[in-house]
Coordinates of C-alpha atoms in Angstrom, one line a residue:
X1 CA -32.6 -15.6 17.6
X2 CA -33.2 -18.8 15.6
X3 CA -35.5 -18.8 12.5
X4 CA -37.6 -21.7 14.4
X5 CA -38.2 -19.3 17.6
X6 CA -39.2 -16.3 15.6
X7 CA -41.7 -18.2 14.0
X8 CA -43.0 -19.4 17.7
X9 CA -43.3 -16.1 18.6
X10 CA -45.0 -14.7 15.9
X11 CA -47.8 -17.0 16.4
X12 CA -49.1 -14.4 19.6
X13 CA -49.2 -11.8 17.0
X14 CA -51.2 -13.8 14.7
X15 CA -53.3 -14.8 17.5
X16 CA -54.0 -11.7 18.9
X17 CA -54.7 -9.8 14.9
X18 CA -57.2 -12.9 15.0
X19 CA -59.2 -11.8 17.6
X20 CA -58.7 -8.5 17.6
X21 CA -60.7 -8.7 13.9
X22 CA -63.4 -11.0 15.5
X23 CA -64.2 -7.8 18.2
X24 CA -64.0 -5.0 15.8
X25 CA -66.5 -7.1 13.8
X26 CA -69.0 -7.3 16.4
X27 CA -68.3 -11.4 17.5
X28 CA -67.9 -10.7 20.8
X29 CA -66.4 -8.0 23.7
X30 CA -63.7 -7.6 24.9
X31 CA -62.2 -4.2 27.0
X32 CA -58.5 -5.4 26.6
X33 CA -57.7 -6.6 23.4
X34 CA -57.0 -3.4 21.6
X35 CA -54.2 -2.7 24.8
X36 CA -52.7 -6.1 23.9
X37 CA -52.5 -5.4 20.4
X38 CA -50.5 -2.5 20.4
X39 CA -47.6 -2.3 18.3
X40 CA -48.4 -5.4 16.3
X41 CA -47.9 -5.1 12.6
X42 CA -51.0 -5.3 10.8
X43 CA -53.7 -3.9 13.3
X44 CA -55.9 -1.9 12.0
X45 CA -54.8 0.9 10.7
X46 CA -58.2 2.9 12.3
X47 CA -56.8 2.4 15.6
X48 CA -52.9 2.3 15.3
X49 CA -51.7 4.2 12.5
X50 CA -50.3 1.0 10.8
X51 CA -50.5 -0.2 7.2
X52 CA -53.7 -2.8 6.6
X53 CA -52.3 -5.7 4.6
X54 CA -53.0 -9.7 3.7
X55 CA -52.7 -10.6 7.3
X56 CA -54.1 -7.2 9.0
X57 CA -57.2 -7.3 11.4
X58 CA -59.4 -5.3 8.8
X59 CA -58.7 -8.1 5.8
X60 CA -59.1 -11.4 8.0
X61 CA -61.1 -14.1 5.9
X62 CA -64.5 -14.5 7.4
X63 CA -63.8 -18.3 7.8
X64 CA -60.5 -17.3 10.7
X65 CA -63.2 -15.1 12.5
X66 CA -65.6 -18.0 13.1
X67 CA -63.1 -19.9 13.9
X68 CA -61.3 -17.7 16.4
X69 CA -64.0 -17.2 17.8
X70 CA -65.8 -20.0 18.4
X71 CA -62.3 -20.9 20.0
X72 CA -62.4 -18.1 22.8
X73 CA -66.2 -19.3 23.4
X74 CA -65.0 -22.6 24.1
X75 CA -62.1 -21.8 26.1
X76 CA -64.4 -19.8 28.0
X77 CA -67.1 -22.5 28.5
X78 CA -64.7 -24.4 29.7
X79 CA -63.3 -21.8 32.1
X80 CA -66.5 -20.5 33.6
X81 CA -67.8 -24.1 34.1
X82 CA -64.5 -25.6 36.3
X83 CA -65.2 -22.2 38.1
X84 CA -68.6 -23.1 39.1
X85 CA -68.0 -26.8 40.1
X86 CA -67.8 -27.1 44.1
X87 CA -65.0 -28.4 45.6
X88 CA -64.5 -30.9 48.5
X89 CA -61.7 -29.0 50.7
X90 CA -59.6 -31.6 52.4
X91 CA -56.1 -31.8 53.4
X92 CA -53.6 -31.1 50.4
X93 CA -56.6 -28.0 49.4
X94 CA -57.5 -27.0 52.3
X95 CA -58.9 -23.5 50.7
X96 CA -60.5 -25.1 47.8
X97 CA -58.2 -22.9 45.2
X98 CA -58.4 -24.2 41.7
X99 CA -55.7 -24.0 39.1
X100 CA -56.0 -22.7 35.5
X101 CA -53.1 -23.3 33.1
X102 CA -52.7 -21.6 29.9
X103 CA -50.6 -22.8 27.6
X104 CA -48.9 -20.8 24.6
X105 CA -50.8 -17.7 26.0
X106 CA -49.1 -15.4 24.2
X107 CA -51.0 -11.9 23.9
X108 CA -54.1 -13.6 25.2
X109 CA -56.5 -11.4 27.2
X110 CA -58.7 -14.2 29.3
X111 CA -57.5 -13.8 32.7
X112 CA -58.0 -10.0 32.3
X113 CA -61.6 -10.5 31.5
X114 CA -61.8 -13.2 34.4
X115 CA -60.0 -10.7 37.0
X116 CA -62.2 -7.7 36.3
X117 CA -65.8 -9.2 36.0
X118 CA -66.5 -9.5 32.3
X119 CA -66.5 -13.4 33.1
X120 CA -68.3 -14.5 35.7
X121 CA -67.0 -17.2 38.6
X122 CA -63.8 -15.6 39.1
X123 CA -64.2 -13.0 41.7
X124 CA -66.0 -16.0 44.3
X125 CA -63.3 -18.0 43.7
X126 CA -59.5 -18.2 45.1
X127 CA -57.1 -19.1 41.6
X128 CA -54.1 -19.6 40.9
X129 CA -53.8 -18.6 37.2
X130 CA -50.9 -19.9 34.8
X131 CA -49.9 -18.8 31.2
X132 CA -47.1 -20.5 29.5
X133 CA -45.2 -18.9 26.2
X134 CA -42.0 -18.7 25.0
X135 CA -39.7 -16.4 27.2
X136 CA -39.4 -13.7 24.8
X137 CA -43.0 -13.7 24.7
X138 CA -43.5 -14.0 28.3
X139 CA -41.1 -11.2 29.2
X140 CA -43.1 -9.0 26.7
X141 CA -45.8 -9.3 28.0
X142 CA -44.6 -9.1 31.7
X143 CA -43.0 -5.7 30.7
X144 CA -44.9 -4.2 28.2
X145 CA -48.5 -5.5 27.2
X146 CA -50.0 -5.9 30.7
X147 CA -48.7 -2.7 32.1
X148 CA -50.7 -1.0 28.8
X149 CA -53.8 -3.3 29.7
X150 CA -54.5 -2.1 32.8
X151 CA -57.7 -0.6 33.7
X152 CA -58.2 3.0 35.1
X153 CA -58.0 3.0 38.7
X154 CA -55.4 0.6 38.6
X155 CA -51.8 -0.4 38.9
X156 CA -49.7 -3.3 37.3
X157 CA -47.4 -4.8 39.4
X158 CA -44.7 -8.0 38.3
X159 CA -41.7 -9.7 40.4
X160 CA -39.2 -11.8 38.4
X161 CA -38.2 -15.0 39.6
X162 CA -34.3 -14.0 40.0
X163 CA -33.4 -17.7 39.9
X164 CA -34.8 -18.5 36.5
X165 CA -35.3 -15.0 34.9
X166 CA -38.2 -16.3 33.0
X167 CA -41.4 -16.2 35.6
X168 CA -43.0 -13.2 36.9
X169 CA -45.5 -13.2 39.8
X170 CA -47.7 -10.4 38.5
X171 CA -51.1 -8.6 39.6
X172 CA -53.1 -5.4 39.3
X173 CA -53.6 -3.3 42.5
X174 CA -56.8 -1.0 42.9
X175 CA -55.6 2.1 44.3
X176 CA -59.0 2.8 45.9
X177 CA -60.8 0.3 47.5
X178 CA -59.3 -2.6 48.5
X179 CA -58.9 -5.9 46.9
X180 CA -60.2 -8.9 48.9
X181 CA -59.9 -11.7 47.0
X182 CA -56.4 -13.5 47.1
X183 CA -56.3 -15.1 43.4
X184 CA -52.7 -15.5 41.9
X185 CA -51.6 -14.4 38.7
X186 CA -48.2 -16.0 37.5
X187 CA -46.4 -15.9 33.7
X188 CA -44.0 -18.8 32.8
X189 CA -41.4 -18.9 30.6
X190 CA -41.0 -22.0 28.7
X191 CA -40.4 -23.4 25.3
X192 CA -43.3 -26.2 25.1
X193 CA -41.1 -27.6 22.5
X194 CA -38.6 -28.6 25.5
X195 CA -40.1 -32.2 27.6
X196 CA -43.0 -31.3 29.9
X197 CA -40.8 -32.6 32.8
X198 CA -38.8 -28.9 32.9
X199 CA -42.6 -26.9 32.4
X200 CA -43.7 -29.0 35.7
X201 CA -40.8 -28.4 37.3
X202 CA -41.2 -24.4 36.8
X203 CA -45.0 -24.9 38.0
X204 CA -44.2 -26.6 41.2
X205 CA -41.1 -23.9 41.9
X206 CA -41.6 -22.3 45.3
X207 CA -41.4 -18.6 44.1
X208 CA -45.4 -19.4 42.7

């Protein structure tokens, strides 16, 4: 692997230490990100047995909190308010679905708090939900992190795109009661480096 992709990946690590600091801290809640950040080097070592250090959860600088999380508030904001917009159904939409992308998602844990009511809009709503990373990162997390995120009472289920090897149709069945709502959840492999032309391309693709 090329020094210039391990430094792309590392960035979900980063991300996820980031926020995973901000909830142990008290900024905000959130039920999943402890799952995701299992295994990372530098949680803290409370929770995963692993040395603290410069970049570790417990000795994040004050000033990365804020801004991390002032970041997730944002991005939830933004979220929760195309959610809540009506939307004219007409011929190319006829069911009104709306479309969230997330680019670079890495280890993020938003659609997990959208799919299981900690955010509000998404349960009313018919999505089709889109994270982009780097295919290492996105067959990490299609193997590994989800499938330790799930809640109790539920099951993590992923199909790979055989043609590309790099997308996974994924989704989390209740093995009680059952599930009426008919969002999507989909993972993309892509380098964002490479032109937007071949991540469009991979969007559009049949299989999502």
């Amino acid at each position: 692997m090329a020094h210039s992709d391990r430094a792309v990946i590392s960035t979900a690590d980063d991300a996820v230490l980031a926020k995973l600091s901000c909830v142990e801290k008290g900024y905000y809640q959130d039920a999943f990100i402890h799952s995701m950040a299992k295994g990372v080097k530098g949680a803290n070592s409370k929770s995963y047995g692993s040395a603290g250090g410069r970049n570790s959860s417990s000795s994040m600088e004050p000033i990365i909190r804020k801004g991390t999380h002032a970041r997730v508030c944002a991005v939830d904001k933004a979220i929760s308010a195309f959610l809540s917009l009506q939307l004219e159904e007409d011929a190319s939409n006829a069911k009104g679905r709306r479309q969230v992308v997330i680019l670079g998602a890495g280890r993020d844990t938003t659609y997990l708090r959208y799919r299981f009511g900690y955010q509000k809009g998404f349960e009313e709503n018919q999505v089709d939900w889109f994270e982009v990373d780097h295919p290492f990162v996105i067959e990490q997390k299609a193997h590994t992190w989800l499938c330790n995120s799930a809640p109790a009472g539920y099951k993590y289920n992923s199909e790979m795109n055989v043609a590309t090897g790099v997308s996974y149709r994924a989704s989390f069945s209740s093995q009680g009661a059952s599930d009426a709502n008919d969002s999507t959840y989909h993972l993309i492999g892509h380098d964002l480096r490479s032109p937007p032309s071949s991540l469009f391309e991979k969007l559009s693709d049949p299989f999502h």
